[in-house]
Each structure stands twice: as C-alpha cells, then as structure tokens.
C-alpha cells in the first residue's frame, strides 16, 4: 500500500498492549514524546495513560493498556485490556513484545488474534537480540501469523518510523480470528458449545466464547448467562468435566499447552540460532547469580537502600540550601513591598507567616524528593526492583505473605496510594487484603520532609543512617502486623499463594526514561504543594491568627486551644507541647503538612532550627519521627483503602490500629531511650 492511498487528516486510534517489562511504556514515551494525559479506567482506579502524536498527515491517539500476560479474568488489568480492545473502536492494537523472551510474550498476541483483533506485532528490544546474535525472520513470521511484524528498540529509538508506517498501513485491515488446532477431542467440545451459542449477540467471536467457557472464564460465563444462554454454560461445564476425566488434569492447562505449542512452532520456524549453554548464560544471568544469591541478596538490597538515602541527602542538601535562601529572600522582599504600599497587617502576616513560611518549608525538600525518585526510578528501570521482590520472597512467606506483596511495599516508598492499588495483582483475596492493611506502615515520600527536617537539625552527622533506620522500622512494623493479623484474624488465615513473576533482563536506563518517571512522581508532590498543602497552611494561619487580639501562633489562639487539648497525650512520647500536637493533627490531611505547620507556627524555614531545638531533644525528635511514620495514614490513603476493600470495617480498623501502634512505638522509643540517654 502506498502513501497515495492514505486518506488525509485521519485520526488513528491505537492501543499498546504487552506483558509487564516488555518496554511498552518506553515505546509509548518514544512515540508521544512523554506527553500523556493520565486518568483512570472507567469504574476502577487503575491508571489510564493516553497520548497523541502526529506523523505525516495523521494524528495518532495512543492508549497504553495495563501490562498483562493474557486475557483471562484473573486480574482487573486483564479484564480492562480485554474489554477495551473489544468494546472500543480501535484501528490497531500494537502488541509490544520483549523479543528476548518470545515464547512468553507471544501468548498475549495469540489471545488477541483469537479474538480477531487487528494487530501489529512489535518485536521490541531488537538491539539486545542483535547483541545475542539472534536473527528473526520477520517476513516468515508475518506469513505464519498473517499480521505485520516490525522490530524496534525503544531505548535506542530504532524502528519507530517503521512502526508508525506499519500502523498506518494496517489501520483498515480486516482479519479473521486465528484458529489454533486444539486437537480432536477439544475441537469436538468447542464445536458443541459453539452450536449451543447459535444466535448469541456478543462482541466476542463465537469460537472465542466457546473456548473461554471451556476454560471456565468467570467473566465470560457471567456475560453469557446474562445474555440468556445458561444452557451453553451447562454444555461447556459438561464437556469440560468429561475432557478433564480423560486428560487426568484440568482442561485450561491443556488449552494453554496447545497455545504454547502453536507459539513454539512459530518460533522454531522464524528464529535462527540455538545458543550453547555458555551463551545462554547472559550478563543478566551472571548478575542475578550475585544479586539474587540466597546469602548475598538481602544484604545487597539493604546496602542499595542505604546508599540511596546517603546519596539523596548528600546531593539534595546542596540544592535545599539554595531554595531555603530563596524563600528567606522572598519573605523579606514581600514584607518590604507590602509595607511600601501600606498593606494591612493581616495581609503581610498571611503572605509572610502563612503562605511563604508554610509552603516554603515544604518546598525546600523538593530536591531531596526528586533525587530519591530518580534513584528509585533508576533501580526500577535497570530491572533491579523485580529482583528485590524475588530475594524477599522467602522472607515474605515466613510472615505469611506471598513474594508479590513486596512489590506494593516497594511502591509504598514512593506513595502508599498507588502502592495499595497495585495489590490488585495479587490473586488471593486474603493475601491482597493483608497487603493493603500493612502498606500504610511503609514510609512514603510524604514523610521524607519530616525526616529531612529533624535529621538535618538533630542528626547532622548521621542523617542517612537515621532515615534508613526509620524506613527499616516501617518494614519491621509492617511485617509484625502481618504476622499478627495472619495469626489472629480468621478471614486472613490460610496458605500463602506462590510467587510467579518474571525477572526482566538488566538494561541500561535512558536519561529521558528516568527523568520522565522522576518528573511524574515529583509532579504529584508539586500538585500537593499547590493544592492540599497550600490550603492546609492557609487554614493553619487562620486558626493561628484568631482571635485577632492574641499574638500570632500563640497558645491563646484557636490553634493553641486545639493543640493543648491533644498535647497531654504525647507526654509519654516526649513531645507534650501543643505545636507538635497540631502538626500531627494536620498531618492527617497530608504528611508534608507536618513540616508546613511547624514552618507556619515557628515563622518559616529560617527560624525552624532554633525553635525546634528549644522543644525537642535528639531522643524526642526521633520519637516524633517514629510517630509521623506510623500513625494514621493520610486522607488519600484512607480513601483508597476503603475503595479497595469496599469496607468501612477494615478502613476503620487499620486507621485506629495505626494510631495506636504509632503512639505505642513512639512512647516505647522515648521511654526506653530515656533509660540510656
């Protein structure tokens, strides 16, 4: 097909599908330039990413589907991908595959082809294939699969124009659903189920429906029943039972084996070179021999975390000083300017004491947070985070959790909200609930400004080690709570599901990729600073200003009364003054507001050090950080816990539990520490 046949001004609706770690997001960023509209899929809180780009006369609307291994109904991500591909009017679905692991990656493509989806196969990571001297006969593969095949390297930006051309040429192509030969017995069963579905009005091909009914796909069974074809479900169950008796194992396994047999035949005909055993031992395998070693794996993981924090504070502190100086200059300049125009005193107080002091006290930690995100993004992009979950699998099993639970825990270092949502990938309902309940104890980035502020004042020479200890404490409390819940709550008892996950090959991350991931996470912090934190410091300023007859931020203001009411509760923990109680109270809105509150009440970042030194000792400062780490998750986390558990009972339980555990541990730290210090 030539370009002359291409209609002008057409928008091409494209979806990117693929396994996790196949490079789908990198392809998306390479195509769209990283400009994405981020929202949620309808009815669920799974992130939906859309982007646009122009090529020749065409505008491409690209949707990044959740990473999935198949189109079964075992996870929300798989259901979203299947529903979107079937129910949306897509022109092309690009199946992005890790070409270094074709056997597993082609399984999802085969599922799409059985659905009759107009697909383009993108063999990504072609550069790695080249390094391994593996050749793929793409023409032969196109003949066998009857779809276009293109090789790309998203990280090298190779093959992207070929991919765009292939999408344009394929946009109006009509294809017939792929028909895999499942063998005489299964084909007979498919035929009988298909006959029982005669006349059904479904967006799925009848053969696909029949196979899914035989596999026992619960979503398809539900849909068929709703369409009034209960008889078809009964036929499928009867046929399935009959076949399973003959096979001696479940029918779904046999169908999956047949699909893999089809994939193997494709690979055998199209991929050249059988590597020797020595060649199979890639650089990734050699590195894995060290980082996933049963003796070295956990120490290496702990060292990398410690090094990340040390470098974060060393480098971040340099930039923080500049920002601190800037906000000091801004507060002074605004005060001079407002005085020059005879602005009322309350306005000067609002701008200087409230907005600049409060928001500035939080903003000063932005470099530290961005640097931490950059390190975590680097570890994620290089492929280490999957190894971290792998090495922790045995330890997780010991506390009654599957290794997969460690992934939400790692994500919790960034933000507990997406971390809690990511627990959806855990198939066992009780394991998923348990993972959600312990995730708020993982120290998210919102707590980091609190740590940076206190360690910068009280632990200047051991800043990294102290913060590292808090992160470890969060993990320890999460582990303890998991063990406690697992052994005492009947709903959470039972065997642990096994860990099945891939270990992607190590890759050298691109600067652009790490920068995009860092910015996506840092942007959320900036949005908070401009919305929730801004609103929070205004509210704190109002409470600290009324009644007007009182001195600003004194204990005779409204905020002073609130703080004094709660302050006695914290006497055993070593910080019985009202400013600390107010900071913790407002920290429920967002943890960063703890710092903003101190900034507002103590006159900004410049005066914080002197003020906090009056109220805290190193021991009580550490106790306060422990309380900030463990007590009640923020409002957003509470909301997502309710949404994911759909239960006020579990939401209330973990909120009260975390409040109690935070107070108990902070008090224990202070009281035990007082015996030695």
Short mmCIF file of N, CA and C in Angstrom, two decimals, residues 342-489:
data_model
loop_
_atom_site.label_atom_id
_atom_site.label_comp_id
_atom_site.label_asym_id
_atom_site.label_seq_id
_atom_site.Cartn_x
_atom_site.Cartn_y
_atom_site.Cartn_z
N UNK A 342 1.49 50.16 52.00
CA UNK A 342 0.59 50.30 53.16
C UNK A 342 -0.45 49.18 53.23
N UNK A 343 -0.05 47.98 52.92
CA UNK A 343 -0.96 46.82 53.01
C UNK A 343 -1.30 46.57 54.48
N UNK A 344 -2.53 46.10 54.74
CA UNK A 344 -2.91 45.82 56.14
C UNK A 344 -2.01 44.75 56.76
N UNK A 345 -1.94 44.81 58.07
CA UNK A 345 -1.05 43.89 58.79
C UNK A 345 -1.42 42.43 58.58
N UNK A 346 -2.73 42.15 58.53
CA UNK A 346 -3.14 40.75 58.38
C UNK A 346 -2.67 40.17 57.05
N UNK A 347 -2.65 41.04 55.98
CA UNK A 347 -2.22 40.56 54.67
C UNK A 347 -0.71 40.22 54.69
N UNK A 348 0.07 41.09 55.34
CA UNK A 348 1.50 40.81 55.46
C UNK A 348 1.74 39.51 56.21
N UNK A 349 0.91 39.32 57.26
CA UNK A 349 1.04 38.10 58.05
C UNK A 349 0.66 36.86 57.23
N UNK A 350 -0.44 37.00 56.45
CA UNK A 350 -0.89 35.88 55.63
C UNK A 350 0.19 35.47 54.62
N UNK A 351 0.76 36.48 53.93
CA UNK A 351 1.75 36.19 52.90
C UNK A 351 3.05 35.68 53.52
N UNK A 352 3.53 36.41 54.55
CA UNK A 352 4.82 36.05 55.13
C UNK A 352 4.78 34.86 56.06
N UNK A 353 3.88 34.96 57.10
CA UNK A 353 3.81 33.88 58.10
C UNK A 353 3.10 32.64 57.58
N UNK A 354 2.05 32.88 56.75
CA UNK A 354 1.26 31.74 56.30
C UNK A 354 1.79 31.09 55.04
N UNK A 355 1.65 31.79 53.90
CA UNK A 355 1.93 31.15 52.60
C UNK A 355 3.42 30.88 52.41
N UNK A 356 4.25 31.92 52.51
CA UNK A 356 5.68 31.72 52.20
C UNK A 356 6.35 30.83 53.24
N UNK A 357 6.04 31.05 54.51
CA UNK A 357 6.66 30.23 55.56
C UNK A 357 6.20 28.79 55.50
N UNK A 358 4.87 28.61 55.30
CA UNK A 358 4.32 27.25 55.31
C UNK A 358 4.69 26.47 54.07
N UNK A 359 4.37 27.02 52.89
CA UNK A 359 4.66 26.30 51.64
C UNK A 359 6.17 26.23 51.41
N UNK A 360 6.88 27.31 51.74
CA UNK A 360 8.33 27.32 51.57
C UNK A 360 9.01 26.26 52.40
N UNK A 361 8.50 26.01 53.59
CA UNK A 361 9.09 24.99 54.46
C UNK A 361 8.97 23.60 53.85
N UNK A 362 7.94 23.40 53.02
CA UNK A 362 7.78 22.10 52.35
C UNK A 362 8.58 22.06 51.05
N UNK A 363 8.55 23.18 50.31
CA UNK A 363 9.24 23.24 49.01
C UNK A 363 10.74 23.00 49.14
N UNK A 364 11.30 23.36 50.29
CA UNK A 364 12.74 23.25 50.45
C UNK A 364 13.22 21.79 50.32
N UNK A 365 12.28 20.85 50.45
CA UNK A 365 12.65 19.44 50.38
C UNK A 365 12.43 18.84 48.98
N UNK A 366 11.98 19.68 48.05
CA UNK A 366 11.72 19.18 46.69
C UNK A 366 12.96 18.53 46.06
N UNK A 367 14.14 19.14 46.12
CA UNK A 367 15.32 18.49 45.50
C UNK A 367 15.60 17.11 46.08
N UNK A 368 15.47 16.98 47.40
CA UNK A 368 15.72 15.69 48.04
C UNK A 368 14.75 14.64 47.53
N UNK A 369 13.48 15.03 47.42
CA UNK A 369 12.46 14.09 46.96
C UNK A 369 12.70 13.70 45.50
N UNK A 370 13.04 14.69 44.66
CA UNK A 370 13.29 14.38 43.25
C UNK A 370 14.49 13.46 43.09
N UNK A 371 15.51 13.69 43.89
CA UNK A 371 16.71 12.85 43.79
C UNK A 371 16.40 11.42 44.25
N UNK A 372 15.61 11.29 45.32
CA UNK A 372 15.21 9.95 45.78
C UNK A 372 14.41 9.24 44.69
N UNK A 373 13.46 9.96 44.07
CA UNK A 373 12.67 9.37 42.99
C UNK A 373 13.56 8.96 41.83
N UNK A 374 14.57 9.78 41.54
CA UNK A 374 15.47 9.46 40.43
C UNK A 374 16.23 8.17 40.71
N UNK A 375 16.69 7.99 41.94
CA UNK A 375 17.40 6.76 42.30
C UNK A 375 16.46 5.55 42.21
N UNK A 376 15.23 5.70 42.74
CA UNK A 376 14.29 4.58 42.69
C UNK A 376 13.89 4.26 41.25
N UNK A 377 13.72 5.31 40.43
CA UNK A 377 13.39 5.09 39.01
C UNK A 377 14.53 4.37 38.30
N UNK A 378 15.76 4.75 38.64
CA UNK A 378 16.92 4.09 38.03
C UNK A 378 16.93 2.60 38.39
N UNK A 379 16.72 2.29 39.68
CA UNK A 379 16.72 0.89 40.11
C UNK A 379 15.58 0.11 39.44
N UNK A 380 14.45 0.78 39.25
CA UNK A 380 13.31 0.15 38.61
C UNK A 380 13.59 -0.10 37.14
N UNK A 381 14.11 0.93 36.45
CA UNK A 381 14.35 0.82 35.01
C UNK A 381 15.49 -0.15 34.70
N UNK A 382 16.46 -0.25 35.60
CA UNK A 382 17.59 -1.15 35.34
C UNK A 382 17.17 -2.61 35.54
N UNK A 383 16.01 -2.81 36.17
CA UNK A 383 15.48 -4.16 36.35
C UNK A 383 15.75 -4.75 37.72
N UNK A 384 16.22 -3.91 38.68
CA UNK A 384 16.59 -4.47 39.98
C UNK A 384 15.37 -4.69 40.88
N UNK A 385 14.34 -3.85 40.76
CA UNK A 385 13.21 -3.94 41.69
C UNK A 385 12.54 -5.32 41.66
N UNK A 386 12.45 -5.93 40.47
CA UNK A 386 11.87 -7.27 40.39
C UNK A 386 12.73 -8.26 41.17
N UNK A 387 14.06 -8.05 41.13
CA UNK A 387 14.97 -8.93 41.88
C UNK A 387 14.76 -8.75 43.39
N UNK A 388 14.49 -7.49 43.78
CA UNK A 388 14.27 -7.22 45.20
C UNK A 388 13.07 -8.02 45.71
N UNK A 389 12.00 -8.06 44.89
CA UNK A 389 10.82 -8.84 45.29
C UNK A 389 11.18 -10.32 45.34
N UNK A 390 12.01 -10.76 44.41
CA UNK A 390 12.40 -12.17 44.34
C UNK A 390 13.20 -12.58 45.58
N UNK A 391 14.20 -11.76 45.95
CA UNK A 391 15.05 -12.13 47.09
C UNK A 391 14.27 -12.07 48.40
N UNK A 392 13.19 -11.28 48.41
CA UNK A 392 12.41 -11.16 49.64
C UNK A 392 11.30 -12.20 49.73
N UNK A 393 11.14 -13.01 48.68
CA UNK A 393 10.02 -13.95 48.64
C UNK A 393 10.01 -14.89 49.84
N UNK A 394 11.18 -15.47 50.14
CA UNK A 394 11.24 -16.42 51.26
C UNK A 394 10.92 -15.73 52.58
N UNK A 395 11.46 -14.52 52.74
CA UNK A 395 11.18 -13.76 53.97
C UNK A 395 9.70 -13.41 54.07
N UNK A 396 9.11 -13.08 52.93
CA UNK A 396 7.68 -12.74 52.93
C UNK A 396 6.83 -13.96 53.29
N UNK A 397 7.20 -15.12 52.77
CA UNK A 397 6.47 -16.34 53.10
C UNK A 397 6.54 -16.62 54.60
N UNK A 398 7.68 -16.31 55.19
CA UNK A 398 7.85 -16.58 56.63
C UNK A 398 6.86 -15.79 57.47
N UNK A 399 6.43 -14.64 56.95
CA UNK A 399 5.46 -13.83 57.72
C UNK A 399 4.05 -14.01 57.22
N UNK A 400 3.89 -14.96 56.27
CA UNK A 400 2.54 -15.26 55.83
C UNK A 400 2.07 -14.46 54.65
N UNK A 401 3.02 -13.88 53.88
CA UNK A 401 2.65 -13.10 52.70
C UNK A 401 3.36 -13.66 51.48
N UNK A 402 2.73 -13.57 50.29
CA UNK A 402 3.42 -14.01 49.08
C UNK A 402 4.48 -12.98 48.69
N UNK A 403 5.49 -13.43 47.93
CA UNK A 403 6.55 -12.52 47.48
C UNK A 403 6.00 -11.35 46.69
N UNK A 404 4.87 -11.55 46.02
CA UNK A 404 4.27 -10.49 45.22
C UNK A 404 3.86 -9.29 46.08
N UNK A 405 3.63 -9.54 47.37
CA UNK A 405 3.25 -8.44 48.27
C UNK A 405 4.38 -7.46 48.46
N UNK A 406 5.60 -7.89 48.16
CA UNK A 406 6.73 -6.99 48.37
C UNK A 406 6.73 -5.86 47.33
N UNK A 407 6.13 -6.10 46.18
CA UNK A 407 6.09 -5.06 45.14
C UNK A 407 5.26 -3.86 45.62
N UNK A 408 4.02 -4.06 46.15
CA UNK A 408 3.32 -2.90 46.72
C UNK A 408 4.11 -2.25 47.86
N UNK A 409 4.85 -3.05 48.63
CA UNK A 409 5.64 -2.46 49.71
C UNK A 409 6.74 -1.56 49.15
N UNK A 410 7.38 -2.00 48.07
CA UNK A 410 8.42 -1.17 47.45
C UNK A 410 7.80 0.10 46.87
N UNK A 411 6.65 -0.07 46.20
CA UNK A 411 5.97 1.11 45.65
C UNK A 411 5.56 2.07 46.74
N UNK A 412 5.31 1.53 47.94
CA UNK A 412 4.92 2.37 49.08
C UNK A 412 6.01 3.36 49.46
N UNK A 413 7.27 3.09 49.10
CA UNK A 413 8.33 4.07 49.35
C UNK A 413 8.06 5.37 48.59
N UNK A 414 7.35 5.24 47.46
CA UNK A 414 7.00 6.45 46.71
C UNK A 414 5.73 7.06 47.25
N UNK A 415 4.63 6.31 47.17
CA UNK A 415 3.33 6.79 47.68
C UNK A 415 2.48 5.58 48.01
N UNK A 416 1.81 5.63 49.16
CA UNK A 416 1.01 4.49 49.59
C UNK A 416 -0.25 4.30 48.74
N UNK A 417 -0.72 5.38 48.11
CA UNK A 417 -1.98 5.27 47.36
C UNK A 417 -1.83 4.33 46.15
N UNK A 418 -0.91 4.58 45.20
CA UNK A 418 -0.76 3.61 44.10
C UNK A 418 -0.25 2.26 44.59
N UNK A 419 0.49 2.26 45.70
CA UNK A 419 1.01 1.00 46.23
C UNK A 419 -0.15 0.11 46.68
N UNK A 420 -1.12 0.71 47.37
CA UNK A 420 -2.30 -0.05 47.82
C UNK A 420 -3.09 -0.55 46.61
N UNK A 421 -3.21 0.32 45.59
CA UNK A 421 -3.94 -0.09 44.39
C UNK A 421 -3.23 -1.23 43.66
N UNK A 422 -1.90 -1.24 43.71
CA UNK A 422 -1.16 -2.27 42.98
C UNK A 422 -1.34 -3.65 43.59
N UNK A 423 -1.92 -3.72 44.78
CA UNK A 423 -2.17 -5.02 45.41
C UNK A 423 -3.21 -5.82 44.62
N UNK A 424 -3.87 -5.18 43.66
CA UNK A 424 -4.86 -5.88 42.84
C UNK A 424 -4.26 -7.03 42.05
N UNK A 425 -2.96 -6.98 41.82
CA UNK A 425 -2.32 -8.04 41.03
C UNK A 425 -2.19 -9.33 41.83
N UNK A 426 -2.50 -9.27 43.14
CA UNK A 426 -2.42 -10.47 43.98
C UNK A 426 -3.75 -11.21 43.86
N UNK A 427 -3.69 -12.43 43.37
CA UNK A 427 -4.93 -13.15 43.05
C UNK A 427 -5.70 -13.58 44.30
N UNK A 428 -4.99 -13.94 45.38
CA UNK A 428 -5.67 -14.40 46.59
C UNK A 428 -6.28 -13.22 47.33
N UNK A 429 -7.58 -13.30 47.62
CA UNK A 429 -8.29 -12.19 48.27
C UNK A 429 -7.73 -11.89 49.65
N UNK A 430 -7.42 -12.94 50.42
CA UNK A 430 -6.93 -12.70 51.79
C UNK A 430 -5.51 -12.12 51.76
N UNK A 431 -4.67 -12.60 50.83
CA UNK A 431 -3.31 -12.04 50.71
C UNK A 431 -3.37 -10.58 50.28
N UNK A 432 -4.32 -10.29 49.40
CA UNK A 432 -4.47 -8.92 48.91
C UNK A 432 -4.92 -7.99 50.04
N UNK A 433 -5.91 -8.46 50.83
CA UNK A 433 -6.39 -7.64 51.95
C UNK A 433 -5.28 -7.40 52.96
N UNK A 434 -4.52 -8.45 53.26
CA UNK A 434 -3.43 -8.32 54.24
C UNK A 434 -2.37 -7.34 53.73
N UNK A 435 -2.07 -7.41 52.45
CA UNK A 435 -1.08 -6.49 51.86
C UNK A 435 -1.56 -5.04 51.96
N UNK A 436 -2.84 -4.83 51.72
CA UNK A 436 -3.40 -3.47 51.81
C UNK A 436 -3.30 -2.94 53.25
N UNK A 437 -3.60 -3.80 54.20
CA UNK A 437 -3.65 -3.36 55.61
C UNK A 437 -2.27 -2.97 56.14
N UNK A 438 -1.21 -3.60 55.66
CA UNK A 438 0.12 -3.28 56.22
C UNK A 438 0.85 -2.22 55.41
N UNK A 439 0.34 -1.88 54.23
CA UNK A 439 1.07 -0.94 53.37
C UNK A 439 1.25 0.46 53.97
N UNK A 440 0.26 0.99 54.73
CA UNK A 440 0.46 2.33 55.29
C UNK A 440 1.68 2.46 56.19
N UNK A 441 2.23 1.34 56.68
CA UNK A 441 3.43 1.43 57.54
C UNK A 441 4.71 1.61 56.74
N UNK A 442 4.63 1.41 55.43
CA UNK A 442 5.81 1.65 54.59
C UNK A 442 5.98 3.16 54.43
N UNK A 443 7.18 3.61 54.67
CA UNK A 443 7.41 5.07 54.71
C UNK A 443 7.37 5.67 53.31
N UNK A 444 6.31 6.43 53.03
CA UNK A 444 6.17 7.07 51.72
C UNK A 444 6.99 8.36 51.66
N UNK A 445 7.08 8.91 50.46
CA UNK A 445 7.90 10.11 50.27
C UNK A 445 7.35 11.32 51.01
N UNK A 446 6.04 11.31 51.34
CA UNK A 446 5.44 12.45 52.05
C UNK A 446 6.02 12.59 53.46
N UNK A 447 6.48 11.46 54.03
CA UNK A 447 7.10 11.55 55.36
C UNK A 447 8.53 12.06 55.28
N UNK A 448 9.12 11.98 54.10
CA UNK A 448 10.53 12.33 53.96
C UNK A 448 10.86 13.75 54.41
N UNK A 449 10.05 14.77 54.05
CA UNK A 449 10.36 16.13 54.54
C UNK A 449 10.46 16.20 56.07
N UNK A 450 9.63 15.40 56.76
CA UNK A 450 9.69 15.39 58.23
C UNK A 450 11.05 14.85 58.68
N UNK A 451 11.47 13.75 58.05
CA UNK A 451 12.76 13.16 58.43
C UNK A 451 13.91 14.11 58.12
N UNK A 452 13.85 14.69 56.90
CA UNK A 452 14.95 15.57 56.48
C UNK A 452 15.07 16.76 57.43
N UNK A 453 13.92 17.31 57.81
CA UNK A 453 13.94 18.48 58.69
C UNK A 453 14.55 18.13 60.05
N UNK A 454 14.09 17.05 60.67
CA UNK A 454 14.57 16.71 62.01
C UNK A 454 16.01 16.18 61.99
N UNK A 455 16.33 15.32 61.01
CA UNK A 455 17.70 14.79 60.99
C UNK A 455 18.69 15.89 60.64
N UNK A 456 18.26 16.87 59.82
CA UNK A 456 19.14 17.98 59.48
C UNK A 456 19.46 18.85 60.68
N UNK A 457 18.59 18.83 61.69
CA UNK A 457 18.81 19.65 62.89
C UNK A 457 19.47 18.83 64.01
N UNK A 458 18.99 17.61 64.22
CA UNK A 458 19.42 16.84 65.39
C UNK A 458 20.43 15.72 65.08
N UNK A 459 20.53 15.31 63.82
CA UNK A 459 21.43 14.18 63.49
C UNK A 459 22.26 14.51 62.26
N UNK A 460 22.92 15.65 62.29
CA UNK A 460 23.61 16.13 61.09
C UNK A 460 24.67 15.15 60.58
N UNK A 461 25.37 14.50 61.49
CA UNK A 461 26.47 13.62 61.06
C UNK A 461 26.01 12.22 60.68
N UNK A 462 24.79 11.86 61.10
CA UNK A 462 24.29 10.50 60.80
C UNK A 462 22.93 10.55 60.10
N UNK A 463 22.74 11.55 59.27
CA UNK A 463 21.43 11.77 58.67
C UNK A 463 20.93 10.54 57.90
N UNK A 464 21.78 10.01 57.03
CA UNK A 464 21.37 8.88 56.20
C UNK A 464 21.04 7.65 57.02
N UNK A 465 21.86 7.36 58.04
CA UNK A 465 21.64 6.16 58.86
C UNK A 465 20.34 6.28 59.65
N UNK A 466 20.05 7.48 60.17
CA UNK A 466 18.82 7.66 60.97
C UNK A 466 17.59 7.47 60.08
N UNK A 467 17.61 8.09 58.89
CA UNK A 467 16.46 7.93 57.99
C UNK A 467 16.34 6.48 57.54
N UNK A 468 17.47 5.85 57.26
CA UNK A 468 17.46 4.44 56.88
C UNK A 468 16.80 3.59 57.97
N UNK A 469 17.11 3.91 59.25
CA UNK A 469 16.53 3.16 60.37
C UNK A 469 15.01 3.32 60.42
N UNK A 470 14.51 4.51 60.04
CA UNK A 470 13.06 4.73 60.04
C UNK A 470 12.39 3.90 58.94
N UNK A 471 13.03 3.84 57.77
CA UNK A 471 12.48 3.02 56.69
C UNK A 471 12.45 1.55 57.10
N UNK A 472 13.53 1.11 57.74
CA UNK A 472 13.58 -0.29 58.21
C UNK A 472 12.52 -0.52 59.29
N UNK A 473 12.34 0.46 60.18
CA UNK A 473 11.32 0.33 61.23
C UNK A 473 9.93 0.16 60.61
N UNK A 474 9.65 0.94 59.56
CA UNK A 474 8.36 0.82 58.89
C UNK A 474 8.15 -0.59 58.36
N UNK A 475 9.20 -1.17 57.76
CA UNK A 475 9.09 -2.53 57.24
C UNK A 475 8.89 -3.53 58.38
N UNK A 476 9.63 -3.32 59.47
CA UNK A 476 9.52 -4.24 60.62
C UNK A 476 8.10 -4.21 61.20
N UNK A 477 7.53 -3.01 61.35
CA UNK A 477 6.17 -2.90 61.89
C UNK A 477 5.17 -3.53 60.92
N UNK A 478 5.40 -3.34 59.62
CA UNK A 478 4.51 -3.96 58.63
C UNK A 478 4.58 -5.48 58.74
N UNK A 479 5.79 -6.01 58.88
CA UNK A 479 5.98 -7.46 59.00
C UNK A 479 5.32 -7.97 60.29
N UNK A 480 5.56 -7.27 61.39
CA UNK A 480 4.97 -7.67 62.67
C UNK A 480 3.45 -7.67 62.57
N UNK A 481 2.90 -6.62 61.96
CA UNK A 481 1.44 -6.51 61.86
C UNK A 481 0.88 -7.63 60.98
N UNK A 482 1.60 -7.95 59.89
CA UNK A 482 1.14 -9.03 59.01
C UNK A 482 1.08 -10.34 59.77
N UNK A 483 2.13 -10.59 60.55
CA UNK A 483 2.18 -11.84 61.34
C UNK A 483 1.05 -11.87 62.35
N UNK A 484 0.82 -10.72 62.98
CA UNK A 484 -0.24 -10.62 64.00
C UNK A 484 -1.62 -10.83 63.37
N UNK A 485 -1.88 -10.12 62.28
CA UNK A 485 -3.19 -10.24 61.61
C UNK A 485 -3.40 -11.66 61.11
N UNK A 486 -2.35 -12.22 60.53
CA UNK A 486 -2.45 -13.54 59.92
C UNK A 486 -2.78 -14.62 60.96
N UNK A 487 -2.26 -14.43 62.15
CA UNK A 487 -2.44 -15.47 63.18
C UNK A 487 -3.68 -15.24 64.04
N UNK A 488 -4.26 -14.05 63.99
CA UNK A 488 -5.38 -13.76 64.90
C UNK A 488 -6.71 -13.47 64.20
N UNK A 489 -6.67 -13.07 62.95
CA UNK A 489 -7.92 -12.72 62.25
C UNK A 489 -8.33 -13.88 61.34
#
